Tab-separated table of C-alpha atoms in Angstrom:
chain	number	residue	atom	x	y	z
G	1	MET	CA	99.208	85.049	24.159
G	2	LEU	CA	100.603	88.529	24.537
G	3	SER	CA	98.628	91.042	26.620
G	4	ILE	CA	99.496	94.301	28.377
G	5	ARG	CA	96.256	94.802	30.295
G	6	LYS	CA	97.827	94.402	33.758
G	7	GLU	CA	100.429	97.039	32.911
G	8	ILE	CA	97.734	99.369	31.541
G	9	LYS	CA	95.588	98.844	34.661
G	10	GLN	CA	98.454	99.851	36.939
G	11	GLY	CA	99.445	102.765	34.698
G	12	LEU	CA	95.890	104.130	34.651
G	13	THR	CA	95.698	103.870	38.443
G	14	ASP	CA	98.980	105.765	38.710
G	15	ALA	CA	97.899	108.400	36.145
G	16	THR	CA	94.419	109.070	37.560
G	17	GLY	CA	94.603	108.008	41.199
G	18	LEU	CA	91.455	105.909	40.631
G	19	GLU	CA	90.808	102.228	41.144
G	20	VAL	CA	90.660	100.455	37.781
G	21	TYR	CA	88.625	97.284	37.330
G	22	PHE	CA	88.673	94.624	34.624
G	23	VAL	CA	85.252	94.473	32.913
G	24	GLN	CA	83.227	95.285	36.049
G	25	PRO	CA	83.802	95.792	39.766
G	26	PRO	CA	83.318	92.773	42.004
G	27	VAL	CA	79.702	92.619	43.236
G	28	ASP	CA	80.702	92.242	46.877
G	29	VAL	CA	82.880	95.376	47.000
G	30	ASP	CA	81.816	98.952	47.704
G	31	VAL	CA	83.101	100.966	44.771
G	32	ALA	CA	83.957	104.623	44.813
G	33	ILE	CA	82.798	106.870	41.993
G	34	PRO	CA	84.507	107.954	39.788
G	35	LEU	CA	85.911	104.682	38.545
G	36	LEU	CA	87.496	103.249	35.424
G	37	ILE	CA	86.679	99.951	33.722
G	38	LEU	CA	89.340	98.397	31.465
G	39	GLU	CA	88.354	95.683	29.014
G	40	GLU	CA	90.584	93.922	26.532
G	41	LYS	CA	88.371	94.211	23.458
G	42	GLY	CA	90.592	92.452	20.953
G	43	ASN	CA	93.763	90.396	20.908
G	44	SER	CA	94.604	88.977	17.494
G	45	GLN	CA	97.867	87.497	16.339
G	46	TYR	CA	99.484	89.520	13.578
G	47	TYR	CA	102.734	87.561	13.239
G	48	ARG	CA	104.611	84.783	15.008
G	49	ASP	CA	107.852	83.229	13.830
G	50	ARG	CA	108.178	79.478	13.549
G	51	ASN	CA	110.393	79.231	16.631
G	52	SER	CA	107.934	81.295	18.716
G	53	ASN	CA	110.704	83.739	19.588
G	54	ILE	CA	108.943	86.804	18.176
G	55	GLU	CA	105.224	87.480	18.341
G	56	VAL	CA	103.300	90.534	17.149
G	57	VAL	CA	99.650	91.060	18.135
G	58	ASN	CA	96.982	93.667	17.442
G	59	LEU	CA	95.548	94.811	20.772
G	60	SER	CA	92.414	96.802	21.465
G	61	TYR	CA	91.213	98.093	24.836
G	62	ASP	CA	88.014	99.809	25.952
G	63	ILE	CA	88.250	102.169	28.892
G	64	SER	CA	84.978	103.353	30.410
G	65	ILE	CA	84.814	106.252	32.839
G	66	TYR	CA	81.932	106.420	35.316
G	67	THR	CA	81.320	109.565	37.362
G	68	ASN	CA	78.469	111.418	39.018
G	69	ASP	CA	79.941	114.773	37.921
G	70	PRO	CA	79.637	115.285	34.146
G	71	SER	CA	82.332	117.967	34.097
G	72	GLN	CA	84.739	115.404	35.537
G	73	LEU	CA	84.354	113.210	32.432
G	74	PHE	CA	86.537	115.467	30.318
G	75	ASP	CA	89.270	115.877	32.952
G	76	LEU	CA	89.463	112.093	33.354
G	77	MET	CA	89.302	111.596	29.587
G	78	GLU	CA	92.301	113.861	29.196
G	79	SER	CA	94.275	111.985	31.871
G	80	VAL	CA	93.431	108.616	30.309
G	81	ASP	CA	94.217	109.893	26.807
G	82	ASP	CA	97.580	111.337	27.891
G	83	TYR	CA	98.586	108.100	29.610
G	84	MET	CA	97.502	105.801	26.766
G	85	PHE	CA	99.168	107.957	24.102
G	86	GLY	CA	102.304	108.115	26.248
G	87	VAL	CA	102.672	104.332	26.262
G	88	GLY	CA	101.969	104.079	22.531
G	89	LEU	CA	98.254	103.366	22.137
G	90	LYS	CA	96.108	105.337	19.726
G	91	ARG	CA	92.477	106.279	20.460
G	92	SER	CA	90.208	105.075	17.660
G	93	TYR	CA	86.753	105.649	19.175
G	94	THR	CA	84.963	107.769	21.765
G	95	SER	CA	81.342	107.164	22.717
G	96	SER	CA	78.856	109.969	23.117
G	97	ASP	CA	78.233	111.237	26.655
G	98	MET	CA	75.818	108.875	28.304
G	99	SER	CA	73.744	109.625	31.371
G	100	ILE	CA	72.288	106.854	33.462
G	101	ASP	CA	69.292	108.190	35.455
G	102	ASN	CA	70.793	111.718	35.287
G	103	LYS	CA	73.037	110.701	38.196
G	104	LEU	CA	75.770	108.552	36.729
G	105	TRP	CA	77.661	109.586	33.599
G	106	CYS	CA	79.702	107.284	31.361
G	107	LYS	CA	82.113	107.684	28.474
G	108	THR	CA	83.932	104.842	26.698
G	109	MET	CA	87.098	105.169	24.629
G	110	THR	CA	88.784	102.510	22.494
G	111	TYR	CA	92.565	102.343	22.100
G	112	ASN	CA	94.615	100.227	19.674
G	113	CYS	CA	98.241	99.236	19.174
G	114	LYS	CA	100.555	96.556	17.900
G	115	ALA	CA	102.612	94.867	20.593
G	116	THR	CA	105.733	92.858	19.883
G	117	GLN	CA	107.339	90.444	22.287
G	118	LEU	CA	111.025	90.460	21.477
G	119	GLU	CA	113.419	87.550	21.909
G	120	ASP	CA	114.569	88.847	25.300
G	121	GLY	CA	110.958	88.924	26.568
G	122	THR	CA	110.479	92.690	26.520
G	123	ILE	CA	107.337	94.114	24.974
G	124	GLN	CA	107.529	96.873	22.396
G	125	ILE	CA	104.383	98.895	21.602
G	126	SER	CA	103.751	100.682	18.326
G	127	GLN	CA	100.791	102.313	16.652
């Protein structure tokens, strides 16, 4: 199964300077706000040759931003958007601004791409 979530996690950390977690932070860890949550939303096979040398998959990722400063949402959104577009993923959804207890703000964005694992093992991303 082809996935690029580890590469995206590291790239988002590099692009934003924030810790990125898969699905949710561990319960026994103090987390710093703002933070990013990365979830692989979909991973469906589009094509695979009979020799399993070439595989193409449709990938979908949700990235949720949590912050206690609502103005920070849009700066982080822009950083996330720039990074994801730069590696070849296209944003297909953005949630409305959501406030949790008027203290914690959240925004979720969905990104999609096709990823191809070539015969030499490299991964090529296309929209």
